[in-house]
C-alpha cells in the first residue's frame, strides 16, 4: 500500500491559499539598525558566519568597573529569574533523528554544510507535531493563530532567521523510521520552495518533531540561523542590545582586541555618569562566552572600530 503525503512550508511570500508554500521569516531587526545612547553607537548587521574557538577572558581588574559578578553567580541570577535549568534537554526520538540525518544527506549532496540538531528547537517541533496529531489539524498556524515565531518566543529560543517545513504522511505497510524520513525529505525536495528552505546555506541548526499513530505521521522541521554581526562606531565604542526571546548563551568573537562589559540595562545610566556599574561580567581580548538576558547590554570599548560575530544558543542547549 502506497503512503500518501501532504506538505506545507513556511517562508518568503507565503500564499495561504496554496498548500506547499514555504516562507522564511527574518527577525524584525533584519538589515542595519543603529542603536544610540549618548556617546555610544553600535551598528547591527545580519550575516551568516559560524563561530569557532571562542574562549572567556577575565577583565575584572579593569579600573572603575566594580561590583563584578562571577559567571556562576550570573547564571544563578538569570536562571532563577527565567526559571530555566541549563540541564533541561529534549532527546529526539528515532524518527526525528532519521529525518535530521536525511536532511543533512541531501544538503551534503548539494555541497552544503551539515546542520546541527538542536534539542530545544526539536522539543518545540515535537510538541507541535504532537498537537497536530491529537487535534487533527495541519497548518503552520495553530487554531489560535499562533505561528512558529510565537512558539519559539514562548520557548525562549532566539534567532536571526527561521524557516519551517511540515509534512503529513499516511502510513503504508512499511512504517520504518527510515521510510518515514525518506518520504518526508523526498516530498520537500519535489517542492521548489520547500527545497529552498532545506538547502538554504544560511541555516545552521535544525529542530525536528515527529508524531505518529498507527495510521498517520505529522512531521515538523524548524530551520534556524542564530548568528549576528555588528560593527562598533568610529571611536571604537559600542552598546550591543541583542533581540533575544529569553535567557541565552552567546559566543562572541572580534576581529580586534577590545574590552567587553556585560551589564543590566538599568545599570547603564550609572556607567555613563560615573564609569562604574554593577556588571555581570568583564572580558578583555578578542573573544568570550557568557549568558545574557533580553534585559542586558554588552558595552564594547576598543581603540579602533571592531566587527563582532555573535553566535546565540538557548541557555538550555548550551
Short mmCIF file of C-alpha atoms in Angstrom, two decimals, residues 149-294:
data_model
loop_
_atom_site.label_atom_id
_atom_site.label_comp_id
_atom_site.label_asym_id
_atom_site.label_seq_id
_atom_site.Cartn_x
_atom_site.Cartn_y
_atom_site.Cartn_z
CA UNK A 149 7.74 32.51 15.68
CA UNK A 150 5.29 32.55 18.59
CA UNK A 151 6.24 29.02 19.62
CA UNK A 152 9.96 29.86 19.58
CA UNK A 153 9.37 33.02 21.59
CA UNK A 154 7.41 31.09 24.20
CA UNK A 155 10.26 28.59 24.45
CA UNK A 156 12.82 31.40 24.87
CA UNK A 157 14.69 30.49 21.68
CA UNK A 158 16.35 33.42 19.89
CA UNK A 159 17.22 33.55 16.20
CA UNK A 160 18.04 35.80 13.25
CA UNK A 161 16.19 33.80 10.60
CA UNK A 162 13.69 30.94 10.82
CA UNK A 163 12.09 28.60 8.30
CA UNK A 164 9.61 25.77 8.82
CA UNK A 165 8.67 22.77 6.67
CA UNK A 166 5.81 20.44 7.60
CA UNK A 167 4.76 17.03 6.29
CA UNK A 168 1.70 14.82 6.79
CA UNK A 169 2.10 11.14 5.89
CA UNK A 170 -0.48 8.38 5.68
CA UNK A 171 1.39 5.24 6.64
CA UNK A 172 1.60 2.23 4.38
CA UNK A 173 2.83 -1.24 5.21
CA UNK A 174 6.42 -0.07 5.58
CA UNK A 175 6.38 2.05 8.73
CA UNK A 176 10.09 2.11 9.49
CA UNK A 177 11.62 5.36 10.68
CA UNK A 178 13.91 5.28 7.65
CA UNK A 179 10.88 5.11 5.32
CA UNK A 180 9.14 7.95 7.14
CA UNK A 181 12.23 10.16 6.86
CA UNK A 182 12.79 9.27 3.20
CA UNK A 183 9.18 10.08 2.25
CA UNK A 184 9.26 13.42 4.02
CA UNK A 185 12.57 14.56 2.52
CA UNK A 186 11.57 13.32 -0.95
CA UNK A 187 8.40 15.38 -0.83
CA UNK A 188 10.22 18.51 0.33
CA UNK A 189 12.79 18.11 -2.43
CA UNK A 190 9.99 17.85 -5.02
CA UNK A 191 8.60 21.22 -3.93
CA UNK A 192 10.59 24.27 -5.08
CA UNK A 193 10.00 26.40 -2.00
CA UNK A 194 10.43 23.54 0.49
CA UNK A 195 13.66 22.62 -1.27
CA UNK A 196 14.87 26.22 -0.98
CA UNK A 197 14.35 26.11 2.77
CA UNK A 198 16.07 22.76 3.19
CA UNK A 199 19.03 23.83 1.03
CA UNK A 200 19.38 27.37 2.36
CA UNK A 201 23.08 27.89 3.08
CA UNK A 202 22.33 30.40 5.86
CA UNK A 203 20.73 27.92 8.23
CA UNK A 204 22.91 26.45 10.97
CA UNK A 205 20.66 24.37 13.21
CA UNK A 206 17.61 22.16 12.82
CA UNK A 207 14.81 21.10 15.13
CA UNK A 208 12.77 18.04 14.17
CA UNK A 209 9.46 16.80 15.58
CA UNK A 210 7.72 13.58 14.50
CA UNK A 211 4.45 12.34 16.00
CA UNK A 212 2.66 9.24 14.67
CA UNK A 213 -0.22 6.91 15.46
CA UNK A 214 -0.94 3.65 13.65
CA UNK A 215 -2.22 5.47 10.55
CA UNK A 216 -0.51 8.85 10.09
CA UNK A 217 2.58 10.88 10.92
CA UNK A 218 2.96 14.62 11.39
CA UNK A 219 6.47 15.99 10.84
CA UNK A 220 7.71 19.46 11.75
CA UNK A 221 11.15 20.82 10.93
CA UNK A 222 12.41 24.21 12.12
CA UNK A 223 15.50 25.75 10.49
CA UNK A 224 17.38 28.45 12.36
CA UNK A 225 20.20 30.91 11.82
CA UNK A 226 21.37 32.35 15.13
CA UNK A 227 24.44 34.37 14.14
CA UNK A 228 24.54 38.17 14.35
CA UNK A 229 27.25 40.60 13.27
CA UNK A 230 27.80 44.19 14.35
CA UNK A 231 30.29 46.99 13.83
CA UNK A 232 31.19 49.50 16.56
CA UNK A 233 31.23 53.23 15.91
CA UNK A 234 34.12 55.33 14.63
CA UNK A 235 35.73 55.71 18.05
CA UNK A 236 35.53 52.00 18.82
CA UNK A 237 32.73 52.32 21.38
CA UNK A 238 29.51 50.39 21.12
CA UNK A 239 26.48 49.21 23.05
CA UNK A 240 25.02 45.90 21.91
CA UNK A 241 21.39 45.02 22.51
CA UNK A 242 20.51 41.62 21.07
CA UNK A 243 16.91 40.79 20.03
CA UNK A 244 16.52 37.86 22.42
CA UNK A 245 13.42 35.85 23.33
CA UNK A 246 14.83 34.75 26.66
CA UNK A 247 17.96 33.70 28.51
CA UNK A 248 20.67 32.81 26.00
CA UNK A 249 24.27 31.67 25.87
CA UNK A 250 26.48 33.60 23.45
CA UNK A 251 29.89 33.08 21.89
CA UNK A 252 31.45 36.37 20.81
CA UNK A 253 34.44 36.82 18.53
CA UNK A 254 36.01 40.11 17.46
CA UNK A 255 38.37 40.94 14.60
CA UNK A 256 40.35 43.08 17.05
CA UNK A 257 41.16 43.35 20.74
CA UNK A 258 38.70 45.13 22.97
CA UNK A 259 37.11 45.34 26.39
CA UNK A 260 33.63 43.88 26.84
CA UNK A 261 31.33 44.57 29.78
CA UNK A 262 28.04 42.74 30.34
CA UNK A 263 25.62 44.78 32.42
CA UNK A 264 21.89 45.09 33.08
CA UNK A 265 20.26 47.88 31.10
CA UNK A 266 19.27 49.56 34.35
CA UNK A 267 22.97 49.94 35.25
CA UNK A 268 23.88 51.75 32.04
CA UNK A 269 22.99 55.30 33.21
CA UNK A 270 25.34 54.86 36.19
CA UNK A 271 28.06 53.64 33.85
CA UNK A 272 27.61 56.72 31.65
CA UNK A 273 27.76 59.12 34.61
CA UNK A 274 30.44 57.55 36.76
CA UNK A 275 32.28 54.98 34.66
CA UNK A 276 31.32 52.25 37.13
CA UNK A 277 28.35 49.94 37.41
CA UNK A 278 27.00 46.65 38.68
CA UNK A 279 28.38 44.38 35.98
CA UNK A 280 27.67 40.71 35.35
CA UNK A 281 30.95 40.05 33.56
CA UNK A 282 34.02 41.71 32.08
CA UNK A 283 36.47 40.39 29.48
CA UNK A 284 39.47 41.65 27.55
CA UNK A 285 40.77 40.17 24.29
CA UNK A 286 39.16 39.09 21.05
CA UNK A 287 36.61 36.50 22.25
CA UNK A 288 34.45 35.48 25.18
CA UNK A 289 31.40 33.41 26.09
CA UNK A 290 28.64 34.19 28.58
CA UNK A 291 24.96 34.01 29.45
CA UNK A 292 22.82 37.04 28.61
CA UNK A 293 19.19 38.08 29.03
CA UNK A 294 16.97 40.43 26.99
#
